[in-house]
Amino acid sequence: MIGKKAISRHIAQVNIGRIRASLNDPVMEGFVSRLDEINALADRSPGFVWRLQSEAGNATYARPYDDDRVLMNMSVWESIETLRQYVFGSAHLELLRKRGSWFERFQGTYTALWWIPAGSIPTIEEAKERLAHLDLHGPTNVAFTFQRVFKVEPDA
């Protein structure tokens, strides 16, 4: 590309939530019963790169905090637009609208977005740091939200 620098970044996202009960409790059945469907939808969505998952195929068994009822979801996408389409323009939105049935109202920051080099995978510790940074400093180029996106800078 003449006169322009290539952008080789992907968008990482993390979200956390505190479930109302254990995953095998009947109150969580509507959430648990849709996990495979929603994860498969992500996997085949345009722009999807990677998601946190265990051998079971989902991230519900990762417990990154001392509170065992706090779940973490993390994924990587080619662009903010493809991530936004999955989150707000697919069947995923239905689960977002019903999240109050399965998750308690969360105090503090529960979603963070940030740019990563294409081909890299964020760690759980990095995701926790991004959430904490966003909680402490608000949206910056280190961690931001869908409402206040910081554009990726061209590679040097």
PDB file of N, CA and C in Angstrom, residues 61-104:
ATOM      1  N   TYR A  61     -16.675 -22.952  32.594  1.00  0.00           N
ATOM      2  CA  TYR A  61     -15.940 -23.598  33.681  1.00  0.00           C
ATOM      3  C   TYR A  61     -14.697 -22.820  34.092  1.00  0.00           C
ATOM      4  N   ALA A  62     -14.362 -21.773  33.363  1.00  0.00           N
ATOM      5  CA  ALA A  62     -13.265 -20.889  33.773  1.00  0.00           C
ATOM      6  C   ALA A  62     -13.771 -20.015  34.921  1.00  0.00           C
ATOM      7  N   ARG A  63     -13.057 -20.011  36.005  1.00  0.00           N
ATOM      8  CA  ARG A  63     -13.433 -19.197  37.167  1.00  0.00           C
ATOM      9  C   ARG A  63     -12.250 -18.302  37.527  1.00  0.00           C
ATOM     10  N   PRO A  64     -12.129 -17.159  36.851  1.00  0.00           N
ATOM     11  CA  PRO A  64     -10.956 -16.302  37.020  1.00  0.00           C
ATOM     12  C   PRO A  64     -10.957 -15.439  38.280  1.00  0.00           C
ATOM     13  N   TYR A  65     -12.042 -15.440  39.009  1.00  0.00           N
ATOM     14  CA  TYR A  65     -12.149 -14.626  40.214  1.00  0.00           C
ATOM     15  C   TYR A  65     -12.393 -15.526  41.427  1.00  0.00           C
ATOM     16  N   ASP A  66     -12.199 -14.979  42.605  1.00  0.00           N
ATOM     17  CA  ASP A  66     -12.420 -15.747  43.835  1.00  0.00           C
ATOM     18  C   ASP A  66     -13.874 -16.186  43.979  1.00  0.00           C
ATOM     19  N   ASP A  67     -14.778 -15.423  43.416  1.00  0.00           N
ATOM     20  CA  ASP A  67     -16.204 -15.738  43.460  1.00  0.00           C
ATOM     21  C   ASP A  67     -16.521 -16.759  42.367  1.00  0.00           C
ATOM     22  N   ASP A  68     -16.877 -17.985  42.751  1.00  0.00           N
ATOM     23  CA  ASP A  68     -17.152 -19.055  41.788  1.00  0.00           C
ATOM     24  C   ASP A  68     -18.378 -18.806  40.914  1.00  0.00           C
ATOM     25  N   ARG A  69     -19.177 -17.822  41.270  1.00  0.00           N
ATOM     26  CA  ARG A  69     -20.358 -17.541  40.451  1.00  0.00           C
ATOM     27  C   ARG A  69     -20.089 -16.480  39.381  1.00  0.00           C
ATOM     28  N   VAL A  70     -18.865 -15.975  39.287  1.00  0.00           N
ATOM     29  CA  VAL A  70     -18.518 -15.020  38.236  1.00  0.00           C
ATOM     30  C   VAL A  70     -17.969 -15.788  37.032  1.00  0.00           C
ATOM     31  N   LEU A  71     -18.683 -15.678  35.926  1.00  0.00           N
ATOM     32  CA  LEU A  71     -18.278 -16.324  34.678  1.00  0.00           C
ATOM     33  C   LEU A  71     -17.587 -15.305  33.778  1.00  0.00           C
ATOM     34  N   MET A  72     -16.680 -15.790  32.945  1.00  0.00           N
ATOM     35  CA  MET A  72     -15.982 -14.936  31.987  1.00  0.00           C
ATOM     36  C   MET A  72     -16.182 -15.489  30.587  1.00  0.00           C
ATOM     37  N   ASN A  73     -16.408 -14.582  29.652  1.00  0.00           N
ATOM     38  CA  ASN A  73     -16.479 -14.904  28.241  1.00  0.00           C
ATOM     39  C   ASN A  73     -15.468 -13.998  27.545  1.00  0.00           C
ATOM     40  N   MET A  74     -14.660 -14.553  26.674  1.00  0.00           N
ATOM     41  CA  MET A  74     -13.664 -13.757  25.969  1.00  0.00           C
ATOM     42  C   MET A  74     -13.565 -14.263  24.541  1.00  0.00           C
ATOM     43  N   SER A  75     -13.422 -13.327  23.592  1.00  0.00           N
ATOM     44  CA  SER A  75     -13.287 -13.711  22.193  1.00  0.00           C
ATOM     45  C   SER A  75     -12.479 -12.669  21.434  1.00  0.00           C
ATOM     46  N   VAL A  76     -12.080 -13.041  20.217  1.00  0.00           N
ATOM     47  CA  VAL A  76     -11.316 -12.171  19.328  1.00  0.00           C
ATOM     48  C   VAL A  76     -12.025 -12.141  17.981  1.00  0.00           C
ATOM     49  N   TRP A  77     -12.091 -10.951  17.400  1.00  0.00           N
ATOM     50  CA  TRP A  77     -12.788 -10.728  16.137  1.00  0.00           C
ATOM     51  C   TRP A  77     -11.909  -9.917  15.197  1.00  0.00           C
ATOM     52  N   GLU A  78     -12.160 -10.041  13.907  1.00  0.00           N
ATOM     53  CA  GLU A  78     -11.371  -9.306  12.915  1.00  0.00           C
ATOM     54  C   GLU A  78     -11.578  -7.804  12.999  1.00  0.00           C
ATOM     55  N   SER A  79     -12.781  -7.373  13.422  1.00  0.00           N
ATOM     56  CA  SER A  79     -13.071  -5.940  13.450  1.00  0.00           C
ATOM     57  C   SER A  79     -14.152  -5.648  14.482  1.00  0.00           C
ATOM     58  N   ILE A  80     -14.239  -4.402  14.852  1.00  0.00           N
ATOM     59  CA  ILE A  80     -15.301  -3.972  15.765  1.00  0.00           C
ATOM     60  C   ILE A  80     -16.666  -4.179  15.104  1.00  0.00           C
ATOM     61  N   GLU A  81     -16.729  -4.005  13.787  1.00  0.00           N
ATOM     62  CA  GLU A  81     -17.995  -4.150  13.072  1.00  0.00           C
ATOM     63  C   GLU A  81     -18.497  -5.594  13.106  1.00  0.00           C
ATOM     64  N   THR A  82     -17.586  -6.564  12.915  1.00  0.00           N
ATOM     65  CA  THR A  82     -18.034  -7.956  12.931  1.00  0.00           C
ATOM     66  C   THR A  82     -18.418  -8.388  14.343  1.00  0.00           C
ATOM     67  N   LEU A  83     -17.710  -7.898  15.345  1.00  0.00           N
ATOM     68  CA  LEU A  83     -18.088  -8.189  16.728  1.00  0.00           C
ATOM     69  C   LEU A  83     -19.453  -7.582  17.044  1.00  0.00           C
ATOM     70  N   ARG A  84     -19.650  -6.332  16.665  1.00  0.00           N
ATOM     71  CA  ARG A  84     -20.929  -5.650  16.918  1.00  0.00           C
ATOM     72  C   ARG A  84     -22.082  -6.391  16.232  1.00  0.00           C
ATOM     73  N   GLN A  85     -21.860  -6.863  15.011  1.00  0.00           N
ATOM     74  CA  GLN A  85     -22.906  -7.594  14.292  1.00  0.00           C
ATOM     75  C   GLN A  85     -23.290  -8.867  15.043  1.00  0.00           C
ATOM     76  N   TYR A  86     -22.298  -9.598  15.536  1.00  0.00           N
ATOM     77  CA  TYR A  86     -22.599 -10.814  16.294  1.00  0.00           C
ATOM     78  C   TYR A  86     -23.353 -10.481  17.586  1.00  0.00           C
ATOM     79  N   VAL A  87     -22.861  -9.521  18.336  1.00  0.00           N
ATOM     80  CA  VAL A  87     -23.437  -9.210  19.645  1.00  0.00           C
ATOM     81  C   VAL A  87     -24.850  -8.653  19.527  1.00  0.00           C
ATOM     82  N   PHE A  88     -25.053  -7.700  18.605  1.00  0.00           N
ATOM     83  CA  PHE A  88     -26.319  -6.978  18.541  1.00  0.00           C
ATOM     84  C   PHE A  88     -27.187  -7.296  17.324  1.00  0.00           C
ATOM     85  N   GLY A  89     -26.664  -8.071  16.375  1.00  0.00           N
ATOM     86  CA  GLY A  89     -27.415  -8.320  15.154  1.00  0.00           C
ATOM     87  C   GLY A  89     -27.666  -9.787  14.871  1.00  0.00           C
ATOM     88  N   SER A  90     -27.568 -10.612  15.901  1.00  0.00           N
ATOM     89  CA  SER A  90     -27.795 -12.049  15.713  1.00  0.00           C
ATOM     90  C   SER A  90     -28.663 -12.565  16.865  1.00  0.00           C
ATOM     91  N   ALA A  91     -28.852 -13.875  16.904  1.00  0.00           N
ATOM     92  CA  ALA A  91     -29.631 -14.494  17.987  1.00  0.00           C
ATOM     93  C   ALA A  91     -29.003 -14.240  19.355  1.00  0.00           C
ATOM     94  N   HIS A  92     -27.737 -13.864  19.380  1.00  0.00           N
ATOM     95  CA  HIS A  92     -27.069 -13.525  20.642  1.00  0.00           C
ATOM     96  C   HIS A  92     -27.820 -12.405  21.376  1.00  0.00           C
ATOM     97  N   LEU A  93     -28.399 -11.476  20.635  1.00  0.00           N
ATOM     98  CA  LEU A  93     -29.114 -10.353  21.242  1.00  0.00           C
ATOM     99  C   LEU A  93     -30.271 -10.839  22.120  1.00  0.00           C
ATOM    100  N   GLU A  94     -30.931 -11.910  21.714  1.00  0.00           N
ATOM    101  CA  GLU A  94     -32.034 -12.460  22.514  1.00  0.00           C
ATOM    102  C   GLU A  94     -31.551 -12.849  23.915  1.00  0.00           C
ATOM    103  N   LEU A  95     -30.390 -13.471  23.997  1.00  0.00           N
ATOM    104  CA  LEU A  95     -29.842 -13.837  25.301  1.00  0.00           C
ATOM    105  C   LEU A  95     -29.430 -12.605  26.096  1.00  0.00           C
ATOM    106  N   LEU A  96     -28.888 -11.597  25.418  1.00  0.00           N
ATOM    107  CA  LEU A  96     -28.556 -10.342  26.109  1.00  0.00           C
ATOM    108  C   LEU A  96     -29.799  -9.740  26.762  1.00  0.00           C
ATOM    109  N   ARG A  97     -30.878  -9.755  26.036  1.00  0.00           N
ATOM    110  CA  ARG A  97     -32.121  -9.171  26.557  1.00  0.00           C
ATOM    111  C   ARG A  97     -32.666  -9.945  27.760  1.00  0.00           C
ATOM    112  N   LYS A  98     -32.347 -11.237  27.838  1.00  0.00           N
ATOM    113  CA  LYS A  98     -32.837 -12.076  28.941  1.00  0.00           C
ATOM    114  C   LYS A  98     -31.805 -12.266  30.049  1.00  0.00           C
ATOM    115  N   ARG A  99     -30.652 -11.614  29.960  1.00  0.00           N
ATOM    116  CA  ARG A  99     -29.556 -11.874  30.910  1.00  0.00           C
ATOM    117  C   ARG A  99     -29.957 -11.664  32.365  1.00  0.00           C
ATOM    118  N   GLY A 100     -30.905 -10.778  32.626  1.00  0.00           N
ATOM    119  CA  GLY A 100     -31.363 -10.553  33.996  1.00  0.00           C
ATOM    120  C   GLY A 100     -32.002 -11.784  34.622  1.00  0.00           C
ATOM    121  N   SER A 101     -32.444 -12.719  33.799  1.00  0.00           N
ATOM    122  CA  SER A 101     -33.015 -13.967  34.317  1.00  0.00           C
ATOM    123  C   SER A 101     -31.945 -14.877  34.903  1.00  0.00           C
ATOM    124  N   TRP A 102     -30.719 -14.743  34.395  1.00  0.00           N
ATOM    125  CA  TRP A 102     -29.650 -15.668  34.775  1.00  0.00           C
ATOM    126  C   TRP A 102     -28.490 -15.010  35.517  1.00  0.00           C
ATOM    127  N   PHE A 103     -28.343 -13.699  35.323  1.00  0.00           N
ATOM    128  CA  PHE A 103     -27.204 -12.987  35.912  1.00  0.00           C
ATOM    129  C   PHE A 103     -27.684 -11.856  36.819  1.00  0.00           C
ATOM    130  N   GLU A 104     -26.984 -11.695  37.922  1.00  0.00           N
ATOM    131  CA  GLU A 104     -27.275 -10.588  38.833  1.00  0.00           C
ATOM    132  C   GLU A 104     -26.811  -9.282  38.201  1.00  0.00           C
TER     133      GLU A 104
END
